[in-house]
Amino acid sequence: MDATSSDGTRGEPPRHDRPEPDAFTRPYWEAAAGGRLLLRRCGSCGRAHHYPREFCPHCWSEDVTWERATGRATLYTWSVVHRNDLPPFGDRVPYVAAVVDLAEGPRMMTELVAADPGTLGAGQELEVAFREGVPVFRPAPR
């Protein structure tokens, strides 16, 4: 069923799998649309963080810059989602929601693709992939 927008026109139902970029996060989403994963790194304490913030969550410094991530990660934890009524997730079930440890240090919530849930294990090596400009992860080739 199509949703009615605030101007009274009918269109696509709202999507719940993509945030709306703002002036601060636009570089992150533009990079992702181009197949690059960005992080923020603090010039004061040297630590990387994700999700993008205008300050370092470790030392509160505002001396943070964008940095391209390697795209490598290890699986920390995961869950197979069998039911989700929000568009477009309902069309994807079952899918694997996961938390990964990026090679640069930060943890990131994501989705695993091209992965058999029965073969997943903590510490498994992963690599970034992109679906419609959104970073997801898949098992790294052996």
PDB file of C-alpha atoms in Angstrom:
ATOM      1  CA  MET A   1       0.000   0.000   0.000  1.00  0.00           C
ATOM      2  CA  ASP A   2       1.358   3.411  -0.930  1.00  0.00           C
ATOM      3  CA  ALA A   3       1.710   6.062   1.734  1.00  0.00           C
ATOM      4  CA  THR A   4       0.277   9.539   1.459  1.00  0.00           C
ATOM      5  CA  SER A   5       2.874  12.264   1.905  1.00  0.00           C
ATOM      6  CA  SER A   6       2.380  15.454   3.883  1.00  0.00           C
ATOM      7  CA  ASP A   7       1.409  17.286   0.682  1.00  0.00           C
ATOM      8  CA  GLY A   8      -1.427  14.813   0.069  1.00  0.00           C
ATOM      9  CA  THR A   9       0.204  13.021  -2.879  1.00  0.00           C
ATOM     10  CA  ARG A  10       0.626   9.272  -3.012  1.00  0.00           C
ATOM     11  CA  GLY A  11       4.064   7.785  -3.340  1.00  0.00           C
ATOM     12  CA  GLU A  12       6.381   5.093  -2.097  1.00  0.00           C
ATOM     13  CA  PRO A  13       6.014   3.934   1.514  1.00  0.00           C
ATOM     14  CA  PRO A  14       8.629   5.401   3.847  1.00  0.00           C
ATOM     15  CA  ARG A  15      11.891   3.457   4.077  1.00  0.00           C
ATOM     16  CA  HIS A  16      13.364   2.597   7.429  1.00  0.00           C
ATOM     17  CA  ASP A  17      16.748   1.334   6.255  1.00  0.00           C
ATOM     18  CA  ARG A  18      18.362   4.654   5.367  1.00  0.00           C
ATOM     19  CA  PRO A  19      18.900   7.710   7.539  1.00  0.00           C
ATOM     20  CA  GLU A  20      18.430  11.166   6.096  1.00  0.00           C
ATOM     21  CA  PRO A  21      21.847  12.761   5.530  1.00  0.00           C
ATOM     22  CA  ASP A  22      22.396  16.180   7.029  1.00  0.00           C
ATOM     23  CA  ALA A  23      25.195  18.680   6.394  1.00  0.00           C
ATOM     24  CA  PHE A  24      27.499  16.858   8.815  1.00  0.00           C
ATOM     25  CA  THR A  25      26.892  13.245   7.670  1.00  0.00           C
ATOM     26  CA  ARG A  26      26.656  14.020   3.940  1.00  0.00           C
ATOM     27  CA  PRO A  27      30.385  13.192   3.313  1.00  0.00           C
ATOM     28  CA  TYR A  28      29.854   9.773   4.926  1.00  0.00           C
ATOM     29  CA  TRP A  29      26.820   8.934   2.768  1.00  0.00           C
ATOM     30  CA  GLU A  30      28.389  10.327  -0.418  1.00  0.00           C
ATOM     31  CA  ALA A  31      31.471   8.168   0.177  1.00  0.00           C
ATOM     32  CA  ALA A  32      29.287   5.109   0.819  1.00  0.00           C
ATOM     33  CA  ALA A  33      27.393   5.767  -2.436  1.00  0.00           C
ATOM     34  CA  GLY A  34      30.823   5.641  -4.109  1.00  0.00           C
ATOM     35  CA  GLY A  35      31.829   2.369  -2.412  1.00  0.00           C
ATOM     36  CA  ARG A  36      34.003   3.840   0.351  1.00  0.00           C
ATOM     37  CA  LEU A  37      33.549   3.462   4.105  1.00  0.00           C
ATOM     38  CA  LEU A  38      34.560   6.486   6.172  1.00  0.00           C
ATOM     39  CA  LEU A  39      35.335   6.796   9.879  1.00  0.00           C
ATOM     40  CA  ARG A  40      36.161   9.740  12.091  1.00  0.00           C
ATOM     41  CA  ARG A  41      39.584   9.868  13.757  1.00  0.00           C
ATOM     42  CA  CYS A  42      40.541  12.101  16.668  1.00  0.00           C
ATOM     43  CA  GLY A  43      43.634  14.249  16.296  1.00  0.00           C
ATOM     44  CA  SER A  44      43.984  14.536  20.078  1.00  0.00           C
ATOM     45  CA  CYS A  45      43.790  10.924  21.302  1.00  0.00           C
ATOM     46  CA  GLY A  46      44.262   9.185  17.940  1.00  0.00           C
ATOM     47  CA  ARG A  47      41.248   6.875  18.288  1.00  0.00           C
ATOM     48  CA  ALA A  48      38.774   6.201  15.489  1.00  0.00           C
ATOM     49  CA  HIS A  49      35.030   6.125  16.055  1.00  0.00           C
ATOM     50  CA  HIS A  50      31.841   5.184  14.288  1.00  0.00           C
ATOM     51  CA  TYR A  51      29.025   6.402  13.925  1.00  0.00           C
ATOM     52  CA  PRO A  52      30.204   9.817  12.683  1.00  0.00           C
ATOM     53  CA  ARG A  53      30.122  12.551  15.324  1.00  0.00           C
ATOM     54  CA  GLU A  54      31.457  16.088  15.430  1.00  0.00           C
ATOM     55  CA  PHE A  55      33.505  15.300  18.541  1.00  0.00           C
ATOM     56  CA  CYS A  56      35.519  12.379  19.849  1.00  0.00           C
ATOM     57  CA  PRO A  57      33.413  10.164  22.142  1.00  0.00           C
ATOM     58  CA  HIS A  58      36.594   9.044  23.931  1.00  0.00           C
ATOM     59  CA  CYS A  59      38.202  12.366  24.908  1.00  0.00           C
ATOM     60  CA  TRP A  60      35.533  14.904  23.786  1.00  0.00           C
ATOM     61  CA  SER A  61      37.943  16.737  21.482  1.00  0.00           C
ATOM     62  CA  GLU A  62      36.480  18.470  18.434  1.00  0.00           C
ATOM     63  CA  ASP A  63      39.730  17.799  16.522  1.00  0.00           C
ATOM     64  CA  VAL A  64      38.260  14.991  14.402  1.00  0.00           C
ATOM     65  CA  THR A  65      38.657  14.323  10.695  1.00  0.00           C
ATOM     66  CA  TRP A  66      37.291  11.913   8.102  1.00  0.00           C
ATOM     67  CA  GLU A  67      39.413   8.877   7.241  1.00  0.00           C
ATOM     68  CA  ARG A  68      38.856   6.085   4.751  1.00  0.00           C
ATOM     69  CA  ALA A  69      38.454   2.715   6.476  1.00  0.00           C
ATOM     70  CA  THR A  70      40.089  -0.447   5.157  1.00  0.00           C
ATOM     71  CA  GLY A  71      36.725  -2.198   4.953  1.00  0.00           C
ATOM     72  CA  ARG A  72      38.003  -5.143   6.994  1.00  0.00           C
ATOM     73  CA  ALA A  73      36.177  -6.294  10.112  1.00  0.00           C
ATOM     74  CA  THR A  74      35.584  -9.281  12.369  1.00  0.00           C
ATOM     75  CA  LEU A  75      32.204 -10.541  13.481  1.00  0.00           C
ATOM     76  CA  TYR A  76      31.441  -9.704  17.113  1.00  0.00           C
ATOM     77  CA  THR A  77      27.833 -10.906  17.388  1.00  0.00           C
ATOM     78  CA  TRP A  78      24.781 -11.489  15.194  1.00  0.00           C
ATOM     79  CA  SER A  79      21.131 -12.411  15.159  1.00  0.00           C
ATOM     80  CA  VAL A  80      18.948 -13.830  12.414  1.00  0.00           C
ATOM     81  CA  VAL A  81      15.851 -11.682  11.999  1.00  0.00           C
ATOM     82  CA  HIS A  82      12.816 -13.678  10.885  1.00  0.00           C
ATOM     83  CA  ARG A  83      10.177 -10.971  11.144  1.00  0.00           C
ATOM     84  CA  ASN A  84      10.270  -7.248  10.470  1.00  0.00           C
ATOM     85  CA  ASP A  85       7.223  -5.364   9.266  1.00  0.00           C
ATOM     86  CA  LEU A  86       8.988  -2.100   8.403  1.00  0.00           C
ATOM     87  CA  PRO A  87       9.649  -1.459   4.695  1.00  0.00           C
ATOM     88  CA  PRO A  88      11.854  -2.714   3.081  1.00  0.00           C
ATOM     89  CA  PHE A  89      12.947  -5.211   5.756  1.00  0.00           C
ATOM     90  CA  GLY A  90       9.880  -7.415   5.350  1.00  0.00           C
ATOM     91  CA  ASP A  91      11.064  -8.295   1.836  1.00  0.00           C
ATOM     92  CA  ARG A  92      14.511  -9.313   3.182  1.00  0.00           C
ATOM     93  CA  VAL A  93      13.599 -11.728   5.970  1.00  0.00           C
ATOM     94  CA  PRO A  94      15.319 -13.749   7.112  1.00  0.00           C
ATOM     95  CA  TYR A  95      18.395 -11.533   7.292  1.00  0.00           C
ATOM     96  CA  VAL A  96      21.406 -11.311   9.588  1.00  0.00           C
ATOM     97  CA  ALA A  97      21.734  -8.238  11.799  1.00  0.00           C
ATOM     98  CA  ALA A  98      25.250  -7.973  13.184  1.00  0.00           C
ATOM     99  CA  VAL A  99      27.769  -6.012  15.192  1.00  0.00           C
ATOM    100  CA  VAL A 100      31.275  -6.023  13.728  1.00  0.00           C
ATOM    101  CA  ASP A 101      34.646  -4.849  15.009  1.00  0.00           C
ATOM    102  CA  LEU A 102      36.226  -2.688  12.314  1.00  0.00           C
ATOM    103  CA  ALA A 103      39.964  -3.171  11.745  1.00  0.00           C
ATOM    104  CA  GLU A 104      40.474   0.421  12.899  1.00  0.00           C
ATOM    105  CA  GLY A 105      38.899  -0.331  16.292  1.00  0.00           C
ATOM    106  CA  PRO A 106      35.288   0.901  16.389  1.00  0.00           C
ATOM    107  CA  ARG A 107      32.267  -1.383  16.582  1.00  0.00           C
ATOM    108  CA  MET A 108      29.567  -0.966  13.967  1.00  0.00           C
ATOM    109  CA  MET A 109      26.014  -2.221  13.646  1.00  0.00           C
ATOM    110  CA  THR A 110      25.340  -3.589  10.179  1.00  0.00           C
ATOM    111  CA  GLU A 111      23.781  -6.354   8.152  1.00  0.00           C
ATOM    112  CA  LEU A 112      25.615  -9.434   6.893  1.00  0.00           C
ATOM    113  CA  VAL A 113      24.932 -10.427   3.301  1.00  0.00           C
ATOM    114  CA  ALA A 114      25.967 -13.473   1.289  1.00  0.00           C
ATOM    115  CA  ALA A 115      26.389 -15.394   4.546  1.00  0.00           C
ATOM    116  CA  ASP A 116      24.933 -18.712   5.662  1.00  0.00           C
ATOM    117  CA  PRO A 117      23.843 -18.098   9.274  1.00  0.00           C
ATOM    118  CA  GLY A 118      24.734 -21.691  10.150  1.00  0.00           C
ATOM    119  CA  THR A 119      28.398 -21.102   9.327  1.00  0.00           C
ATOM    120  CA  LEU A 120      28.905 -17.804  11.187  1.00  0.00           C
ATOM    121  CA  GLY A 121      31.253 -17.572  14.127  1.00  0.00           C
ATOM    122  CA  ALA A 122      32.574 -14.875  16.423  1.00  0.00           C
ATOM    123  CA  GLY A 123      35.864 -13.519  15.107  1.00  0.00           C
ATOM    124  CA  GLN A 124      35.063 -14.455  11.520  1.00  0.00           C
ATOM    125  CA  GLU A 125      36.779 -12.180   9.000  1.00  0.00           C
ATOM    126  CA  LEU A 126      34.483  -9.898   7.013  1.00  0.00           C
ATOM    127  CA  GLU A 127      34.741  -7.268   4.300  1.00  0.00           C
ATOM    128  CA  VAL A 128      32.559  -4.293   3.528  1.00  0.00           C
ATOM    129  CA  ALA A 129      30.136  -4.318   0.609  1.00  0.00           C
ATOM    130  CA  PHE A 130      27.554  -1.707  -0.328  1.00  0.00           C
ATOM    131  CA  ARG A 131      23.862  -2.108  -1.044  1.00  0.00           C
ATOM    132  CA  GLU A 132      22.154   0.974  -2.464  1.00  0.00           C
ATOM    133  CA  GLY A 133      24.803   3.211  -0.864  1.00  0.00           C
ATOM    134  CA  VAL A 134      24.583   1.584   2.575  1.00  0.00           C
ATOM    135  CA  PRO A 135      27.569  -0.298   4.021  1.00  0.00           C
ATOM    136  CA  VAL A 136      26.885  -3.975   4.756  1.00  0.00           C
ATOM    137  CA  PHE A 137      29.394  -6.757   5.380  1.00  0.00           C
ATOM    138  CA  ARG A 138      30.018 -10.201   3.910  1.00  0.00           C
ATOM    139  CA  PRO A 139      32.413 -13.037   4.741  1.00  0.00           C
ATOM    140  CA  ALA A 140      35.922 -12.276   3.470  1.00  0.00           C
ATOM    141  CA  PRO A 141      37.332 -14.662   0.902  1.00  0.00           C
ATOM    142  CA  ARG A 142      39.617 -17.272   2.422  1.00  0.00           C
TER     143      ARG A 142
END
